Structure formats: structure tokens, C-alpha cells
């Protein structure tokens, strides 16, 4: 778990930068997420993580305010399964269909995943590099608080021969939105 203090410092450093003039760019939210296995394969899993989202400069909006924004998602946390605990970190792009910074938002994205171990009990992920895709729904209140849900799938996409067990998680989130 030597990687966790480094990820926490990086997370804090990136989030202490001043907000940009354009509200769609820069730091969009920080928060915590927790999830459980959608179904048991070899082991039952749960995950806890802190996350952040950064708005990227590409944003397409109609006159109504509804539109598609591009973001960069990053997270660092712990994955539990098979009586083992390991570090999990993610980084990747995402898209958010919303009406600005408040109200409902539908998200889709993908990330590179780094695990500090590949075996969790009888579950063998075959390698420390994985890939993640997700679909989510969030609600951002006027006071900045946000609640969210997403279903995510993690697998190695066949990188390590034919061993590709995959992991599906239901994740709930609470966030502070800027």
C-alpha cells in the first residue's frame, strides 16, 4: 500500500488549484464512492474510493443548456475480495449529458485501472493493468451536493492470454460539485 500516500498527495495537489474562468472546465467535483459486486464469480467484492472529475475544454450545449461535456475522471481507493485488500487507481475520459452544473446528468466513460495485486482469494485478474467502463446517473443539487449511481465493469480485455475474469460493481457516490 505504498502507492496510496502518493495518490492522496497527488489528489490533494490537483484539487487545490484555482478554478478556471469557464465553469465547464477545470475541477468539477470531488467525492467518495462505494460499491458491491453485481454478482459473485469466484469471490464477492466491495470497493471504496475517493474520486475527482475535471471538465475538459470540449463542451457542446444547446440554447436550453442541455448538452454534452467531456471530463477526466481519476480515483484512488481500496478493493476488497477473497479476504484480501488491494489498492485500485483509475484515470480516464468520460462524457456527461446534462444541463450545466446542476440537476440530472447521465455519464459514460472508460478508464485505465492499476491494481497493486492481481490475486484476491481465488479470483485471479491475471495482471495489475485492467480497463474499466461505466454508465452512471447523478443528481447535483443547487447547494453543490451530489448523489450518484453507476454500474461499472472492470476486466483485462484479454491482455493476459485467455484469463479475463472481469468484475461488475454497483457503485453509489456522494460528491461536492463546483
mmCIF file of C-alpha atoms in Angstrom:
data_model
loop_
_atom_site.group_PDB
_atom_site.id
_atom_site.type_symbol
_atom_site.label_atom_id
_atom_site.label_comp_id
_atom_site.label_asym_id
_atom_site.label_seq_id
_atom_site.Cartn_x
_atom_site.Cartn_y
_atom_site.Cartn_z
ATOM 1 C CA UNK A 1 0.000 0.000 0.000
ATOM 2 C CA UNK A 2 3.000 2.340 -0.508
ATOM 3 C CA UNK A 3 1.200 3.797 -3.528
ATOM 4 C CA UNK A 4 -1.769 5.108 -1.501
ATOM 5 C CA UNK A 5 0.063 8.053 0.212
ATOM 6 C CA UNK A 6 1.447 9.161 -3.168
ATOM 7 C CA UNK A 7 -2.039 9.032 -4.745
ATOM 8 C CA UNK A 8 -3.529 11.003 -1.823
ATOM 9 C CA UNK A 9 -0.871 13.732 -2.197
ATOM 10 C CA UNK A 10 -1.431 13.890 -5.965
ATOM 11 C CA UNK A 11 -5.210 14.029 -5.427
ATOM 12 C CA UNK A 12 -4.855 16.949 -2.975
ATOM 13 C CA UNK A 13 -2.357 18.838 -5.156
ATOM 14 C CA UNK A 14 -4.591 18.646 -8.225
ATOM 15 C CA UNK A 15 -7.655 19.769 -6.254
ATOM 16 C CA UNK A 16 -6.015 22.808 -4.661
ATOM 17 C CA UNK A 17 -5.613 24.611 -7.992
ATOM 18 C CA UNK A 18 -7.777 27.733 -8.547
ATOM 19 C CA UNK A 19 -10.975 27.293 -10.609
ATOM 20 C CA UNK A 20 -10.887 28.451 -14.243
ATOM 21 C CA UNK A 21 -12.973 31.305 -15.648
ATOM 22 C CA UNK A 22 -15.140 28.861 -17.641
ATOM 23 C CA UNK A 23 -17.317 26.868 -15.208
ATOM 24 C CA UNK A 24 -17.384 23.870 -17.602
ATOM 25 C CA UNK A 25 -13.582 23.492 -17.446
ATOM 26 C CA UNK A 26 -11.357 22.558 -14.518
ATOM 27 C CA UNK A 27 -12.321 20.919 -11.266
ATOM 28 C CA UNK A 28 -15.970 19.807 -11.467
ATOM 29 C CA UNK A 29 -16.365 17.587 -8.411
ATOM 30 C CA UNK A 30 -14.679 15.611 -5.658
ATOM 31 C CA UNK A 31 -16.258 12.837 -3.653
ATOM 32 C CA UNK A 32 -16.334 9.296 -2.353
ATOM 33 C CA UNK A 33 -17.774 6.159 -3.929
ATOM 34 C CA UNK A 34 -18.541 2.736 -2.541
ATOM 35 C CA UNK A 35 -19.744 -0.371 -4.281
ATOM 36 C CA UNK A 36 -20.528 -4.070 -4.124
ATOM 37 C CA UNK A 37 -20.308 -6.922 -6.625
ATOM 38 C CA UNK A 38 -23.172 -7.148 -9.076
ATOM 39 C CA UNK A 39 -22.750 -10.940 -8.945
ATOM 40 C CA UNK A 40 -20.290 -13.379 -7.422
ATOM 41 C CA UNK A 41 -17.931 -15.199 -9.765
ATOM 42 C CA UNK A 42 -15.013 -16.557 -7.748
ATOM 43 C CA UNK A 43 -15.188 -14.062 -4.862
ATOM 44 C CA UNK A 44 -17.518 -11.391 -3.537
ATOM 45 C CA UNK A 45 -16.035 -7.861 -3.844
ATOM 46 C CA UNK A 46 -16.578 -4.386 -2.479
ATOM 47 C CA UNK A 47 -14.706 -1.201 -3.267
ATOM 48 C CA UNK A 48 -14.185 2.195 -1.601
ATOM 49 C CA UNK A 49 -12.574 5.153 -3.332
ATOM 50 C CA UNK A 50 -12.186 8.896 -3.438
ATOM 51 C CA UNK A 51 -12.620 10.488 -6.849
ATOM 52 C CA UNK A 52 -12.391 13.716 -8.752
ATOM 53 C CA UNK A 53 -13.709 14.921 -12.088
ATOM 54 C CA UNK A 54 -12.148 17.637 -14.253
ATOM 55 C CA UNK A 55 -14.076 19.345 -17.024
ATOM 56 C CA UNK A 56 -12.134 19.454 -20.289
ATOM 57 C CA UNK A 57 -12.431 22.340 -22.777
ATOM 58 C CA UNK A 58 -14.756 20.460 -25.164
ATOM 59 C CA UNK A 59 -18.372 21.183 -24.306
ATOM 60 C CA UNK A 60 -21.353 21.268 -26.679
ATOM 61 C CA UNK A 61 -24.572 22.885 -25.405
ATOM 62 C CA UNK A 62 -27.846 23.937 -26.982
ATOM 63 C CA UNK A 63 -29.785 27.121 -26.189
ATOM 64 C CA UNK A 64 -31.687 25.224 -23.480
ATOM 65 C CA UNK A 65 -28.417 24.483 -21.633
ATOM 66 C CA UNK A 66 -28.600 20.738 -22.279
ATOM 67 C CA UNK A 67 -25.533 19.267 -23.878
ATOM 68 C CA UNK A 68 -22.520 17.005 -23.791
ATOM 69 C CA UNK A 69 -19.408 17.733 -21.758
ATOM 70 C CA UNK A 70 -16.084 15.914 -21.773
ATOM 71 C CA UNK A 71 -14.325 15.198 -18.479
ATOM 72 C CA UNK A 72 -11.345 13.417 -16.999
ATOM 73 C CA UNK A 73 -12.066 11.064 -14.089
ATOM 74 C CA UNK A 74 -9.477 9.961 -11.514
ATOM 75 C CA UNK A 75 -9.857 7.824 -8.390
ATOM 76 C CA UNK A 76 -7.809 6.096 -5.714
ATOM 77 C CA UNK A 77 -9.111 3.542 -3.256
ATOM 78 C CA UNK A 78 -9.266 0.027 -1.912
ATOM 79 C CA UNK A 79 -10.639 -3.165 -3.455
ATOM 80 C CA UNK A 80 -11.669 -5.956 -1.043
ATOM 81 C CA UNK A 81 -12.274 -9.550 -2.083
ATOM 82 C CA UNK A 82 -11.342 -13.070 -1.052
ATOM 83 C CA UNK A 83 -10.173 -11.881 2.387
ATOM 84 C CA UNK A 84 -7.597 -9.667 0.624
ATOM 85 C CA UNK A 85 -7.332 -5.910 0.237
ATOM 86 C CA UNK A 86 -5.528 -4.062 -2.514
ATOM 87 C CA UNK A 87 -5.034 -0.601 -3.955
ATOM 88 C CA UNK A 88 -7.039 0.411 -7.029
ATOM 89 C CA UNK A 89 -6.441 3.575 -9.028
ATOM 90 C CA UNK A 90 -8.206 4.774 -12.185
ATOM 91 C CA UNK A 91 -7.721 7.509 -14.774
ATOM 92 C CA UNK A 92 -9.707 8.061 -17.951
ATOM 93 C CA UNK A 93 -12.081 10.155 -20.061
ATOM 94 C CA UNK A 94 -15.817 10.408 -19.700
ATOM 95 C CA UNK A 95 -18.832 12.132 -21.206
ATOM 96 C CA UNK A 96 -21.640 13.786 -19.282
ATOM 97 C CA UNK A 97 -25.035 14.673 -20.762
ATOM 98 C CA UNK A 98 -26.517 17.376 -18.535
ATOM 99 C CA UNK A 99 -27.979 20.850 -18.254
ATOM 100 C CA UNK A 100 -24.945 22.670 -16.910
ATOM 101 C CA UNK A 101 -23.644 22.093 -13.398
ATOM 102 C CA UNK A 102 -26.919 21.294 -11.595
ATOM 103 C CA UNK A 103 -29.739 18.751 -11.915
ATOM 104 C CA UNK A 104 -29.578 15.337 -13.545
ATOM 105 C CA UNK A 105 -26.586 14.099 -15.528
ATOM 106 C CA UNK A 106 -26.063 10.843 -17.404
ATOM 107 C CA UNK A 107 -22.433 9.721 -17.597
ATOM 108 C CA UNK A 108 -20.473 7.214 -19.639
ATOM 109 C CA UNK A 109 -16.741 6.643 -19.584
ATOM 110 C CA UNK A 110 -13.723 4.388 -19.546
ATOM 111 C CA UNK A 111 -10.515 4.290 -17.541
ATOM 112 C CA UNK A 112 -7.196 2.575 -17.200
ATOM 113 C CA UNK A 113 -7.032 0.721 -13.886
ATOM 114 C CA UNK A 114 -3.958 -0.029 -11.811
ATOM 115 C CA UNK A 115 -4.127 -2.723 -9.109
ATOM 116 C CA UNK A 116 -1.261 -3.366 -6.692
ATOM 117 C CA UNK A 117 -2.029 -7.113 -6.782
ATOM 118 C CA UNK A 118 -3.693 -9.452 -9.199
ATOM 119 C CA UNK A 119 -4.972 -12.189 -6.843
ATOM 120 C CA UNK A 120 -7.843 -11.685 -4.407
ATOM 121 C CA UNK A 121 -8.501 -15.067 -2.828
ATOM 122 C CA UNK A 122 -9.447 -17.417 -5.670
ATOM 123 C CA UNK A 123 -10.067 -14.512 -8.082
ATOM 124 C CA UNK A 124 -7.084 -14.016 -10.404
ATOM 125 C CA UNK A 125 -7.247 -10.851 -12.547
ATOM 126 C CA UNK A 126 -4.112 -12.131 -14.402
ATOM 127 C CA UNK A 127 -2.355 -8.753 -14.241
ATOM 128 C CA UNK A 128 -2.162 -5.408 -12.499
ATOM 129 C CA UNK A 129 -3.315 -3.388 -15.535
ATOM 130 C CA UNK A 130 -7.071 -3.505 -16.157
ATOM 131 C CA UNK A 131 -9.686 -1.488 -18.047
ATOM 132 C CA UNK A 132 -12.964 -0.078 -16.748
ATOM 133 C CA UNK A 133 -16.167 1.085 -18.457
ATOM 134 C CA UNK A 134 -19.171 2.604 -16.700
ATOM 135 C CA UNK A 135 -22.661 4.060 -17.097
ATOM 136 C CA UNK A 136 -23.990 6.381 -14.420
ATOM 137 C CA UNK A 137 -26.746 8.728 -13.317
ATOM 138 C CA UNK A 138 -26.126 11.669 -10.987
ATOM 139 C CA UNK A 139 -28.159 14.439 -9.404
ATOM 140 C CA UNK A 140 -26.430 17.668 -8.421
ATOM 141 C CA UNK A 141 -28.320 19.912 -6.004
ATOM 142 C CA UNK A 142 -28.161 23.726 -6.069
ATOM 143 C CA UNK A 143 -26.046 23.776 -2.892
ATOM 144 C CA UNK A 144 -23.267 21.754 -4.596
ATOM 145 C CA UNK A 145 -24.053 18.358 -3.041
ATOM 146 C CA UNK A 146 -24.362 15.480 -5.482
ATOM 147 C CA UNK A 147 -25.641 11.899 -5.325
ATOM 148 C CA UNK A 148 -24.872 9.283 -7.924
ATOM 149 C CA UNK A 149 -25.115 5.685 -9.014
ATOM 150 C CA UNK A 150 -23.173 3.794 -11.645
ATOM 151 C CA UNK A 151 -22.659 0.271 -12.872
ATOM 152 C CA UNK A 152 -19.094 -0.468 -13.876
ATOM 153 C CA UNK A 153 -17.241 -3.352 -15.477
ATOM 154 C CA UNK A 154 -13.526 -3.991 -14.978
ATOM 155 C CA UNK A 155 -11.523 -6.548 -16.953
ATOM 156 C CA UNK A 156 -8.128 -7.003 -18.563
ATOM 157 C CA UNK A 157 -9.604 -7.063 -22.104
ATOM 158 C CA UNK A 158 -7.685 -10.239 -22.921
ATOM 159 C CA UNK A 159 -4.215 -8.731 -22.336
ATOM 160 C CA UNK A 160 -3.045 -11.736 -20.360
ATOM 161 C CA UNK A 161 -3.708 -14.694 -22.675
ATOM 162 C CA UNK A 162 -7.175 -16.137 -22.220
ATOM 163 C CA UNK A 163 -7.599 -15.335 -18.492
ATOM 164 C CA UNK A 164 -10.142 -12.496 -18.293
ATOM 165 C CA UNK A 165 -12.480 -12.910 -15.314
ATOM 166 C CA UNK A 166 -13.929 -9.377 -15.133
ATOM 167 C CA UNK A 167 -15.713 -7.696 -12.223
ATOM 168 C CA UNK A 168 -19.054 -5.853 -12.262
ATOM 169 C CA UNK A 169 -19.830 -3.440 -9.405
ATOM 170 C CA UNK A 170 -22.825 -1.318 -8.362
ATOM 171 C CA UNK A 171 -21.347 1.978 -7.082
ATOM 172 C CA UNK A 172 -23.026 4.754 -5.061
ATOM 173 C CA UNK A 173 -21.429 8.184 -4.717
ATOM 174 C CA UNK A 174 -21.688 11.386 -2.758
ATOM 175 C CA UNK A 175 -19.880 14.409 -4.135
ATOM 176 C CA UNK A 176 -19.277 18.112 -3.837
ATOM 177 C CA UNK A 177 -19.759 19.855 -7.188
ATOM 178 C CA UNK A 178 -18.259 23.165 -8.291
#
